[in-house]
Short mmCIF file of C-alpha atoms in Angstrom, two decimals:
data_model
loop_
_atom_site.label_atom_id
_atom_site.label_comp_id
_atom_site.label_asym_id
_atom_site.label_seq_id
_atom_site.Cartn_x
_atom_site.Cartn_y
_atom_site.Cartn_z
CA MET A 122 236.67 173.40 88.28
CA ASP A 123 235.84 170.11 86.38
CA LEU A 124 234.70 171.30 82.85
CA SER A 125 233.67 167.74 81.98
CA ASN A 126 231.20 167.63 84.59
CA ILE A 127 229.76 171.03 84.06
CA ASN A 128 229.27 169.98 80.37
CA LYS A 129 227.48 166.79 81.45
CA ASP A 130 225.27 168.71 83.83
CA ARG A 131 224.31 171.16 81.01
CA LYS A 132 223.56 168.27 78.74
CA GLN A 133 221.34 166.52 81.36
CA LYS A 134 219.29 169.81 81.87
CA ARG A 135 218.88 170.34 78.15
CA ARG A 136 217.50 166.71 77.77
CA THR A 137 215.20 166.93 80.68
CA ALA A 138 213.93 170.07 79.39
CA VAL A 139 213.04 168.55 75.98
CA ASP A 140 209.20 168.50 75.45
CA LEU A 141 208.05 166.15 72.79
CA GLY A 142 205.13 168.38 72.06
CA THR A 143 207.25 171.37 71.22
CA MET A 144 209.85 169.43 69.31
CA VAL A 145 207.13 168.25 66.83
CA TYR A 146 205.61 171.79 66.54
CA GLY A 147 202.55 171.22 68.57
CA LYS A 148 201.63 167.73 67.16
CA VAL A 149 200.49 164.99 69.54
CA PRO A 150 203.23 162.27 69.75
CA PRO A 151 202.60 158.96 68.02
CA GLN A 152 200.42 156.63 70.38
CA ALA A 153 197.85 153.87 70.46
CA ARG A 154 196.17 154.31 73.76
CA GLU A 155 193.10 152.15 72.84
CA LEU A 156 195.53 149.28 71.88
CA GLU A 157 197.30 149.74 75.12
CA ASP A 158 194.26 149.36 77.13
CA ALA A 159 193.16 146.39 75.01
CA ILE A 160 196.65 144.74 75.68
CA LEU A 161 196.47 145.21 79.35
CA GLY A 162 192.85 143.88 79.64
CA ALA A 163 193.63 140.97 77.46
CA ILE A 164 196.49 139.92 79.74
CA MET A 165 194.05 140.00 82.78
CA LEU A 166 191.56 137.85 80.85
CA GLU A 167 193.80 135.06 79.68
CA LYS A 168 196.67 133.73 81.59
CA ASN A 169 198.90 132.97 78.56
CA ALA A 170 198.57 136.38 77.00
CA PHE A 171 201.28 137.84 79.03
CA ASP A 172 203.98 135.40 77.70
CA ALA A 173 203.18 136.52 74.13
CA VAL A 174 203.70 140.08 75.06
CA ILE A 175 206.63 140.23 77.13
CA GLU A 176 208.83 139.21 74.24
CA ILE A 177 207.71 142.25 72.29
CA LEU A 178 207.08 145.11 74.65
CA LYS A 179 208.71 146.70 77.76
CA PRO A 180 206.86 149.08 80.25
CA GLU A 181 208.43 152.15 78.59
CA CYS A 182 206.79 151.24 75.38
CA PHE A 183 203.39 152.36 76.68
CA TYR A 184 202.74 155.97 76.16
CA VAL A 185 200.23 156.43 79.26
CA ASP A 186 202.13 156.43 82.58
CA ALA A 187 199.35 154.68 84.26
CA ASN A 188 199.79 151.84 81.68
CA GLN A 189 203.44 151.54 82.30
CA ARG A 190 202.87 151.17 86.02
CA ILE A 191 200.34 148.44 85.45
CA PHE A 192 202.46 146.59 83.00
CA ARG A 193 205.33 146.67 85.74
CA ALA A 194 202.82 145.25 88.07
CA MET A 195 202.31 142.43 85.84
CA GLN A 196 205.86 141.73 85.42
CA SER A 197 206.33 141.58 89.11
CA LEU A 198 203.52 139.19 89.41
CA ALA A 199 205.03 137.02 86.72
CA ASN A 200 208.56 137.13 88.47
CA LYS A 201 206.70 135.75 91.51
CA SER A 202 204.89 133.11 89.58
CA GLN A 203 201.60 134.57 90.60
CA PRO A 204 198.31 134.61 88.42
CA ILE A 205 197.68 138.03 86.54
CA ASP A 206 193.97 138.92 86.88
CA ILE A 207 192.00 142.15 87.89
CA LEU A 208 192.30 141.24 91.60
CA THR A 209 196.09 140.24 91.72
CA VAL A 210 197.00 143.36 89.79
CA VAL A 211 195.17 145.77 91.82
CA GLU A 212 196.60 144.22 95.02
CA GLU A 213 200.04 144.45 93.59
CA LEU A 214 199.47 148.08 92.53
CA ARG A 215 198.25 148.67 96.13
CA SER A 216 201.41 147.14 97.80
CA ARG A 217 203.38 149.32 95.50
CA GLU A 218 201.65 152.36 96.69
CA GLU A 219 200.64 153.10 92.97
CA LEU A 220 197.17 152.16 92.78
CA GLU A 221 195.76 155.75 93.17
CA MET A 222 198.41 156.90 90.64
CA VAL A 223 196.86 154.83 87.90
CA GLY A 224 193.24 155.90 88.69
CA GLY A 225 192.17 153.26 91.28
CA PRO A 226 190.50 149.98 90.88
CA TYR A 227 187.91 151.36 88.47
CA TYR A 228 190.70 152.19 85.98
CA VAL A 229 192.20 148.92 86.07
CA THR A 230 188.60 146.95 85.73
CA LYS A 231 187.57 149.23 82.86
CA MET A 232 190.57 147.64 80.70
CA THR A 233 188.75 144.29 80.55
CA ASN A 234 185.82 145.95 79.03
CA ALA A 235 187.88 147.01 76.05
CA VAL A 236 188.70 143.58 74.74
CA VAL A 237 186.78 140.29 74.45
CA SER A 238 189.85 137.89 74.06
CA ALA A 239 193.46 137.71 73.43
CA ALA A 240 193.37 136.52 69.87
CA ASN A 241 194.97 139.49 68.24
CA ILE A 242 197.28 140.61 71.24
CA GLU A 243 200.48 140.08 69.33
CA SER A 244 199.50 142.28 66.41
CA HIS A 245 198.32 144.94 68.96
CA ALA A 246 201.57 144.69 70.62
CA ARG A 247 203.67 145.23 67.55
CA ILE A 248 201.41 148.41 66.69
CA VAL A 249 202.25 149.73 70.25
CA LEU A 250 205.99 149.02 69.66
CA GLN A 251 205.99 150.87 66.26
CA LYS A 252 204.48 154.00 68.02
CA PHE A 253 207.04 153.69 70.83
CA ILE A 254 209.81 153.61 68.12
CA GLN A 255 208.47 156.54 66.47
CA ARG A 256 208.45 158.40 69.83
CA GLU A 257 212.06 157.41 70.50
CA LEU A 258 213.22 158.74 67.05
CA ILE A 259 211.47 162.27 67.96
CA ARG A 260 213.22 162.22 71.22
CA ILE A 261 216.56 161.24 70.01
CA SER A 262 216.27 163.95 67.22
CA GLY A 263 215.32 166.55 69.81
CA GLU A 264 218.41 165.82 71.88
CA ILE A 265 220.67 165.84 68.87
CA ILE A 266 219.19 169.27 67.76
CA ASN A 267 219.60 170.72 71.22
CA ASP A 268 223.34 169.31 71.54
CA ALA A 269 224.16 170.53 67.93
CA PHE A 270 223.36 174.24 68.91
CA GLU A 271 225.71 174.14 71.77
CA ASP A 272 229.17 175.39 70.98
CA SER A 273 230.93 173.46 73.64
CA THR A 274 229.74 170.09 71.99
CA ASP A 275 232.30 168.02 70.44
CA VAL A 276 230.94 167.26 66.83
CA PHE A 277 232.58 163.72 66.78
CA GLU A 278 231.42 162.78 70.22
CA LEU A 279 227.84 164.10 68.95
CA LEU A 280 228.01 161.87 65.76
CA ASP A 281 228.85 158.89 67.56
CA ASP A 282 226.41 159.39 70.11
CA ALA A 283 223.56 159.90 67.53
CA GLU A 284 224.83 156.80 65.65
CA SER A 285 224.94 154.49 68.72
CA LYS A 286 221.41 155.74 70.07
CA LEU A 287 219.84 154.98 66.68
CA PHE A 288 221.72 151.57 66.53
CA GLU A 289 220.40 150.82 70.26
CA ILE A 290 216.87 151.29 69.01
CA THR A 291 217.34 148.68 66.39
CA ASN A 292 219.40 146.44 68.59
CA SER A 293 216.92 146.44 71.47
CA HIS A 294 213.49 146.39 69.72
CA LEU A 295 213.90 145.13 66.24
CA ARG A 296 216.02 142.00 66.58
CA SER A 297 214.90 138.67 67.58
CA THR A 298 217.58 136.28 68.80
CA ILE A 299 215.38 133.31 69.74
CA GLN A 300 215.14 130.77 67.22
CA PRO A 301 213.70 127.34 67.20
CA ILE A 302 216.26 124.45 66.77
CA ASP A 303 214.66 123.26 63.53
CA SER A 304 215.42 126.46 61.71
CA VAL A 305 218.99 126.65 63.10
CA LEU A 306 219.42 122.96 61.96
CA VAL A 307 218.36 123.99 58.41
CA GLN A 308 221.04 126.87 58.37
CA THR A 309 223.62 124.52 59.86
CA ILE A 310 223.08 121.75 57.30
CA GLN A 311 223.28 124.29 54.42
CA ARG A 312 226.50 125.69 55.64
CA ILE A 313 227.88 122.18 55.96
CA GLU A 314 226.73 121.30 52.51
CA ASP A 315 228.31 124.55 51.15
CA LEU A 316 231.63 123.50 52.91
CA ARG A 317 231.46 119.91 51.53
CA HIS A 318 231.30 121.05 47.97
CA ARG A 319 234.06 123.59 48.24
CA ASN A 320 237.53 122.86 46.85
CA GLU A 321 239.23 124.86 49.62
CA ASP A 322 239.09 124.80 53.41
CA VAL A 323 238.90 128.44 53.88
CA THR A 324 235.73 129.68 55.52
CA GLY A 325 236.63 133.13 56.11
CA VAL A 326 238.56 135.93 54.33
CA PRO A 327 241.54 134.20 52.92
CA SER A 328 245.15 135.45 54.17
CA GLY A 329 246.74 134.31 50.85
CA PHE A 330 249.26 132.10 52.66
CA LYS A 331 248.31 128.35 52.50
CA MET A 332 249.89 127.23 55.87
CA LEU A 333 248.44 130.10 57.66
CA ASP A 334 244.78 129.60 56.14
CA LYS A 335 245.27 125.95 57.12
CA VAL A 336 245.41 126.90 60.73
CA THR A 337 242.81 129.82 60.79
CA TYR A 338 240.51 128.72 57.89
CA GLY A 339 240.76 132.37 56.89
CA TRP A 340 239.88 135.39 59.01
CA GLN A 341 236.56 134.90 60.66
CA ASN A 342 233.82 137.39 60.96
CA THR A 343 233.48 139.20 64.43
CA ASP A 344 237.16 138.30 65.26
CA LEU A 345 239.61 140.73 66.44
CA ILE A 346 243.19 139.78 65.25
CA ILE A 347 246.15 141.41 66.73
CA LEU A 348 249.27 141.38 64.63
CA ALA A 349 252.35 142.48 66.85
CA ALA A 350 255.95 142.89 66.38
CA ARG A 351 258.90 145.29 67.13
CA PRO A 352 259.34 148.37 64.94
CA ALA A 353 260.74 147.87 61.44
CA VAL A 354 260.15 144.00 61.42
CA GLY A 355 257.64 144.37 58.78
CA LYS A 356 254.11 144.76 60.27
CA THR A 357 253.00 147.24 57.62
CA ALA A 358 254.20 145.25 54.74
CA PHE A 359 252.79 142.09 55.90
CA ALA A 360 249.29 143.74 56.61
CA LEU A 361 249.41 145.24 53.06
CA ASN A 362 249.95 141.78 51.79
CA LEU A 363 246.98 140.44 53.72
CA ALA A 364 244.86 143.21 52.27
CA ARG A 365 246.19 142.67 48.76
CA ASN A 366 245.53 138.90 48.93
CA ALA A 367 242.07 139.67 50.13
CA VAL A 368 241.00 142.06 47.52
CA MET A 369 242.68 140.01 44.58
CA SER A 370 241.77 136.59 46.24
CA LYS A 371 241.85 133.53 43.93
CA VAL A 372 240.35 131.40 46.53
CA ARG A 373 236.94 133.06 46.67
CA GLU A 374 234.71 133.64 43.78
CA HIS A 375 234.47 137.27 44.57
CA PRO A 376 237.18 139.38 46.23
CA THR A 377 236.71 140.84 49.59
CA PRO A 378 236.52 144.66 49.99
CA VAL A 379 238.95 145.77 52.66
CA ALA A 380 239.26 149.13 54.51
CA PHE A 381 242.76 149.90 55.42
CA PHE A 382 243.29 152.68 58.15
CA SER A 383 246.75 153.94 58.22
CA LEU A 384 247.83 156.25 61.18
CA GLU A 385 251.57 156.36 60.32
CA MET A 386 251.87 156.45 56.63
CA SER A 387 250.17 158.39 53.90
CA ALA A 388 247.91 156.89 51.42
CA ALA A 389 250.50 157.54 48.55
CA GLN A 390 253.24 155.59 50.45
CA LEU A 391 250.87 152.70 51.07
CA VAL A 392 250.07 152.50 47.41
CA GLN A 393 253.80 152.50 46.36
CA ARG A 394 254.08 149.58 48.63
CA VAL A 395 251.39 147.75 47.16
CA LEU A 396 252.51 148.44 43.64
CA SER A 397 255.96 147.21 44.57
CA ALA A 398 254.64 143.89 45.77
CA GLU A 399 252.40 143.33 42.89
CA SER A 400 254.70 144.50 40.09
CA GLU A 401 257.94 143.07 41.91
CA ILE A 402 259.90 146.14 41.17
CA MET A 403 262.01 147.39 44.09
CA LEU A 404 260.19 149.80 46.28
CA GLU A 405 263.16 152.15 46.36
CA LYS A 406 263.07 152.57 42.64
CA ILE A 407 259.42 153.30 42.79
CA ALA A 408 259.52 155.80 45.52
CA ARG A 409 262.41 157.70 43.68
CA GLY A 410 260.96 157.41 40.23
CA LYS A 411 264.18 155.87 38.99
CA MET A 412 262.83 153.17 36.74
CA GLU A 413 263.88 151.93 33.35
CA ASP A 414 261.33 151.89 30.48
CA HIS A 415 260.75 148.20 30.88
CA GLU A 416 260.10 148.64 34.45
CA MET A 417 257.76 151.22 33.75
CA LYS A 418 255.88 149.07 31.43
CA GLN A 419 256.03 146.17 34.08
CA LEU A 420 254.64 148.68 36.64
CA TYR A 421 251.75 149.60 34.43
CA THR A 422 250.60 146.01 33.46
CA LYS A 423 251.45 144.10 36.53
CA GLY A 424 250.83 146.76 39.00
CA ILE A 425 248.57 149.67 38.00
CA GLN A 426 246.21 147.89 35.68
CA THR A 427 245.79 145.06 38.14
CA LEU A 428 245.14 147.16 41.27
CA SER A 429 243.03 149.71 39.72
CA GLN A 430 239.75 147.67 40.03
CA ALA A 431 240.68 146.20 43.52
CA PRO A 432 238.10 146.95 46.22
CA LEU A 433 240.82 148.48 48.74
CA PHE A 434 239.94 151.55 50.58
CA ILE A 435 242.63 153.55 52.20
CA ASP A 436 242.25 156.08 54.95
CA ASP A 437 245.23 157.95 56.30
CA THR A 438 243.61 160.15 58.89
CA PRO A 439 246.33 160.93 61.49
CA ALA A 440 245.52 160.44 65.12
CA LEU A 441 242.24 158.83 64.34
CA ASN A 442 239.83 158.33 67.28
CA ILE A 443 237.53 155.52 67.91
CA PHE A 444 234.54 157.58 67.27
CA GLU A 445 235.58 158.56 63.90
CA LEU A 446 236.81 154.96 62.83
CA ARG A 447 233.29 153.54 63.80
CA ALA A 448 231.53 156.17 61.88
CA LYS A 449 233.71 155.50 58.77
CA CYS A 450 233.49 151.76 59.04
CA ARG A 451 229.64 151.87 59.45
CA LYS A 452 229.61 153.99 56.20
CA LEU A 453 232.06 151.71 54.25
CA LYS A 454 230.02 148.68 55.34
CA ASN A 455 226.66 150.26 54.19
CA LYS A 456 228.31 151.74 50.99
CA HIS A 457 230.82 149.06 49.84
CA ASN A 458 230.10 146.03 52.00
CA ILE A 459 233.77 145.81 53.35
CA GLY A 460 234.58 142.27 54.59
CA MET A 461 237.72 143.20 56.46
CA ILE A 462 239.30 146.13 58.40
CA ILE A 463 242.98 146.62 59.05
CA ILE A 464 244.21 149.35 61.41
CA ASP A 465 247.91 150.31 61.47
CA TYR A 466 248.55 150.75 64.25
CA LEU A 467 246.62 150.44 67.60
CA GLN A 468 248.85 152.67 69.94
CA LEU A 469 248.45 155.68 67.55
CA MET A 470 244.78 155.75 68.05
CA SER A 471 242.91 157.95 70.52
CA GLY A 472 240.04 156.97 72.70
CA SER A 473 236.91 158.86 74.10
CA GLY A 474 239.01 161.17 76.20
CA ASP A 475 237.40 159.67 79.46
CA SER A 476 240.57 157.99 80.67
CA LYS A 477 242.06 161.18 81.95
CA GLY A 478 245.50 160.65 80.79
CA ASN A 479 245.80 156.92 81.81
CA ARG A 480 247.19 155.58 78.44
CA GLU A 481 246.78 151.97 79.51
CA GLN A 482 243.00 152.44 80.24
CA GLU A 483 242.63 154.27 76.90
CA ILE A 484 244.00 151.36 74.94
CA SER A 485 242.00 148.98 76.95
CA SER A 486 238.84 150.96 76.03
CA ILE A 487 239.92 151.20 72.15
CA SER A 488 240.49 147.26 72.06
CA ARG A 489 237.04 146.66 73.63
CA ASN A 490 235.52 149.07 71.19
CA LEU A 491 237.23 147.39 68.20
CA LYS A 492 235.91 143.97 69.46
CA GLY A 493 232.49 145.42 69.53
CA LEU A 494 232.74 146.95 66.20
CA ALA A 495 233.90 143.56 64.75
CA LYS A 496 230.62 142.06 66.18
CA GLU A 497 228.51 144.96 65.04
CA LEU A 498 229.71 145.04 61.48
CA SER A 499 230.33 141.03 61.33
CA VAL A 500 233.76 141.59 59.74
CA PRO A 501 237.26 140.60 60.94
CA ILE A 502 239.36 143.43 62.22
CA ILE A 503 243.13 143.07 62.05
CA ALA A 504 244.96 145.67 64.32
CA LEU A 505 248.50 146.04 64.33
CA SER A 506 250.34 146.68 67.64
CA GLN A 507 253.64 147.46 68.86
CA LEU A 508 255.72 145.16 71.17
CA SER A 509 257.45 146.69 74.38
CA ARG A 510 261.23 146.69 74.80
CA ALA A 511 261.10 143.78 77.09
CA VAL A 512 261.83 141.58 74.20
CA GLU A 513 265.22 143.04 73.76
CA GLN A 514 265.84 143.25 77.50
CA ARG A 515 264.87 139.60 77.88
CA GLY A 516 267.03 138.45 74.88
CA SER A 517 270.16 140.35 76.38
CA LYS A 518 270.06 137.90 79.27
CA ASP A 519 269.17 134.50 77.72
CA GLY A 520 269.23 135.18 74.00
CA ASN A 521 265.39 134.42 73.70
CA ARG A 522 263.90 137.25 71.66
CA VAL A 523 261.05 135.56 70.54
CA PRO A 524 257.77 137.68 71.46
CA GLN A 525 255.34 136.52 74.13
CA LEU A 526 251.87 137.77 75.13
CA SER A 527 253.31 139.66 78.07
CA ASP A 528 255.12 141.92 75.49
CA LEU A 529 252.13 143.55 74.26
CA ARG A 530 252.72 147.20 74.83
CA GLU A 531 250.65 149.25 77.20
CA SER A 532 247.64 147.15 77.99
CA GLY A 533 246.91 143.55 78.98
CA ALA A 534 243.40 144.03 77.75
CA ILE A 535 244.54 143.64 74.08
CA GLU A 536 245.28 140.08 75.03
CA GLN A 537 241.92 139.64 76.70
CA ASP A 538 239.79 141.24 73.94
CA ALA A 539 241.50 139.62 70.93
CA ASP A 540 240.26 136.34 69.52
CA MET A 541 243.57 135.88 67.96
CA VAL A 542 247.17 137.28 68.69
CA MET A 543 249.85 136.85 66.05
CA PHE A 544 253.53 137.81 66.49
CA LEU A 545 256.08 138.51 63.61
CA TYR A 546 259.55 137.35 64.37
CA ARG A 547 262.60 137.78 62.13
CA PRO A 548 265.89 136.23 63.30
CA ASP A 549 268.00 138.32 60.97
CA TYR A 550 266.45 141.44 62.58
CA TYR A 551 268.62 140.42 65.63
CA ASP A 552 271.63 139.67 63.18
CA MET A 553 270.97 135.96 63.48
CA ASN A 554 271.55 135.19 59.81
CA THR A 555 272.16 131.41 60.30
CA ASN A 556 270.31 128.90 62.41
CA ALA A 557 272.09 126.24 64.70
CA GLU A 558 272.70 124.00 61.73
CA GLY A 559 274.59 126.81 59.89
CA GLU A 560 271.83 127.03 57.37
CA ASP A 561 270.89 130.49 55.89
CA GLN A 562 267.74 131.97 57.46
CA ARG A 563 268.01 135.54 56.18
CA GLY A 564 264.53 136.69 55.41
CA LEU A 565 262.94 134.00 57.55
CA THR A 566 259.71 135.47 59.11
CA GLU A 567 257.92 133.43 61.67
CA VAL A 568 254.21 134.28 62.05
CA LYS A 569 253.77 132.85 65.78
CA ILE A 570 249.96 132.40 66.74
CA ALA A 571 250.29 132.98 70.42
CA LYS A 572 246.49 133.04 71.23
CA HIS A 573 243.81 131.47 69.15
CA ARG A 574 240.31 131.16 70.60
CA ASN A 575 239.01 128.91 68.01
CA GLY A 576 241.98 126.85 66.88
CA SER A 577 245.59 125.67 67.56
CA LEU A 578 248.70 127.60 68.26
CA GLU A 579 251.09 127.25 65.40
CA THR A 580 254.32 128.95 63.80
CA ILE A 581 254.16 129.59 60.19
CA LYS A 582 257.49 130.24 58.22
CA LEU A 583 257.40 132.88 55.42
CA LYS A 584 259.96 134.52 53.43
CA ALA A 585 260.37 138.48 53.64
CA LEU A 586 261.15 140.01 50.41
CA LEU A 587 261.12 143.40 51.86
CA HIS A 588 262.87 145.07 48.91
CA ILE A 589 259.67 144.46 46.88
CA GLN A 590 257.32 144.45 50.05
CA LYS A 591 256.30 141.11 49.58
CA PHE A 592 255.89 137.94 51.71
CA VAL A 593 256.01 134.37 50.34
CA SER A 594 255.79 130.95 51.87
CA TRP A 595 259.08 129.75 53.09
CA GLU A 596 258.75 126.60 50.98
CA GLU A 597 258.64 128.51 47.84
CA ASP A 598 262.04 129.89 48.51
CA PRO A 599 264.14 126.94 49.91
CA TYR A 600 267.45 127.90 48.70
CA ASN A 601 267.29 131.67 49.79
CA ILE A 602 266.58 132.65 46.20
CA MET A 603 265.09 136.15 46.57
CA SER A 604 262.64 135.63 43.68
CA THR A 605 259.09 134.27 42.94
CA PRO A 606 257.65 133.26 39.78
CA GLY A 607 257.98 136.26 37.20
CA SER A 608 260.18 138.19 39.45
CA SER A 609 262.88 140.30 37.92
CA TRP A 610 265.28 139.29 40.80
CA LYS A 611 267.71 136.48 40.94
CA ARG A 612 270.45 135.32 43.22
CA ILE A 613 274.08 134.78 41.88
CA ASP A 614 276.46 132.97 44.27
CA GLU A 615 280.04 134.56 44.37
CA GLU A 616 282.85 132.37 43.51
CA GLU A 617 284.97 133.77 46.37
CA GLY A 618 283.77 134.22 49.95
CA GLY A 619 280.68 132.13 49.56
CA GLY A 620 278.34 135.19 49.81
CA ALA A 621 275.60 136.19 47.38
CA LYS A 622 274.62 139.22 45.27
CA LEU A 623 271.28 140.16 44.01
CA PHE A 624 270.80 141.44 40.60
CA GLN A 625 267.84 142.73 38.78
CA VAL A 626 267.67 141.11 35.41
CA GLU A 627 266.04 142.31 32.44
CA SER A 628 262.32 141.54 32.37
CA LYS A 629 260.30 139.91 29.63
CA MET A 630 258.47 143.14 29.41
CA ASN A 631 261.44 144.76 28.03
CA LYS A 632 261.32 142.28 24.98
CA MET A 633 257.86 143.38 23.98
CA LYS A 634 257.35 145.55 21.02
CA ASP A 635 255.81 148.78 21.40
CA ASP A 636 252.65 147.95 19.47
CA GLU A 637 252.12 145.07 21.64
CA PHE A 638 252.36 147.21 24.86
CA ASP A 639 249.98 149.76 23.30
CA ASP A 640 247.43 147.04 22.77
CA MET A 641 247.34 146.60 26.59
CA GLY A 642 245.45 149.85 26.94
CA ASP A 643 246.17 153.15 28.49
CA ALA A 644 247.61 153.35 32.01
CA PRO A 645 244.76 154.20 34.57
CA PHE A 646 246.42 157.37 35.98
#
């Protein structure tokens, strides 16, 4: 017995049984019958009137069933490039065997008596549309009420269904996509002028890495970006760097609010990583709480105080499904106007449950929904993804372990739906610590752009400082010195063996007097 089909049949029966009159406690549904007659009569009087109405109304917008049939007959005549008047409409209804259903020729002729001209037909049409939208809201509300009373209804599916239906009303009836070229030209010129007067080339959300922004111009709205790598390469650390650089951007005048959905790690673990990168204190020390006094001061001033006001929103709900994600993102967009969404990671998400155990189809559905969500909210979405073991299997034969698009795990649809696919590749992950010239390449991380719908394919070199969960440009660390400006780390070459050791040196914070530290304010715990 297929329970899913039974539930669908029950829902269908409930929805067909919904009576608008009963759902509004005996009130007559919103309608404008006189205006409906006037609109149809005006169309039959003036040949250009139909063109003014067809952009606003659909047959289902009419409350009276006969008027719906007449409007469909008018649509059929227009599609056949035939004139629309009393005689042609009557003949079309007769050929469709609907003339008697609408009340005969008399009913059609009577409509022309309700109007003198088509001067106000657009205003009349918009009023009819408003009444239709009111009826649709009543209908949807009734269906939601009925479904909500059923114990077998999945609450998350119900929420997503309600949101999608309300959005469909807005999307189908309250949005105009036709614009004259002069208005588009004005918008385009304004955008070009804004870009000309900017000091930077970043037009989207900045990544914080100069060479990466030079290729992408920042993460663009409506784009779905896939960031893929093998486990333990540094996907989460890199994604947190992208989030941190966006919410604390020095490129934009205002920071970009970011929503970070972690299906693998807890919010506390993510915050520890962000604090490590911002304060440049070893993650291990922060996680264990084994820090010296000067390190605690450094954590407060460079980490906690800096990040406490950052518009970064973290959700660590495990096994998040696409319904919950959409609902949460819509809420964050409305309340905090988030400008970017990061998901860690794609394969841990669950879909709608309609794929019947086929994981590949489920991942395909998730990637399509993510692309749709990016377009709906007009924000870039960065989704992390795992690579298959084909990388290691291929590398064992020919030594080439550089990821390829075919290595994306579980679904080729990810590649199709994504606007950009990036791979993280670290040679030292495979114990390749020197390159062909014998140069040290420990920490080298290549961001390989394998698909870029709106740009070129490039490879950007970064330096992974994973002990502090931070990435910097490779050029900033040309001599393999594990430090950045202000860092408490330095590299000391050993006299023997040619190796190197990392030492954490005393921070300048340690030399501050207690009263100077107190003047910085209380730690925002």
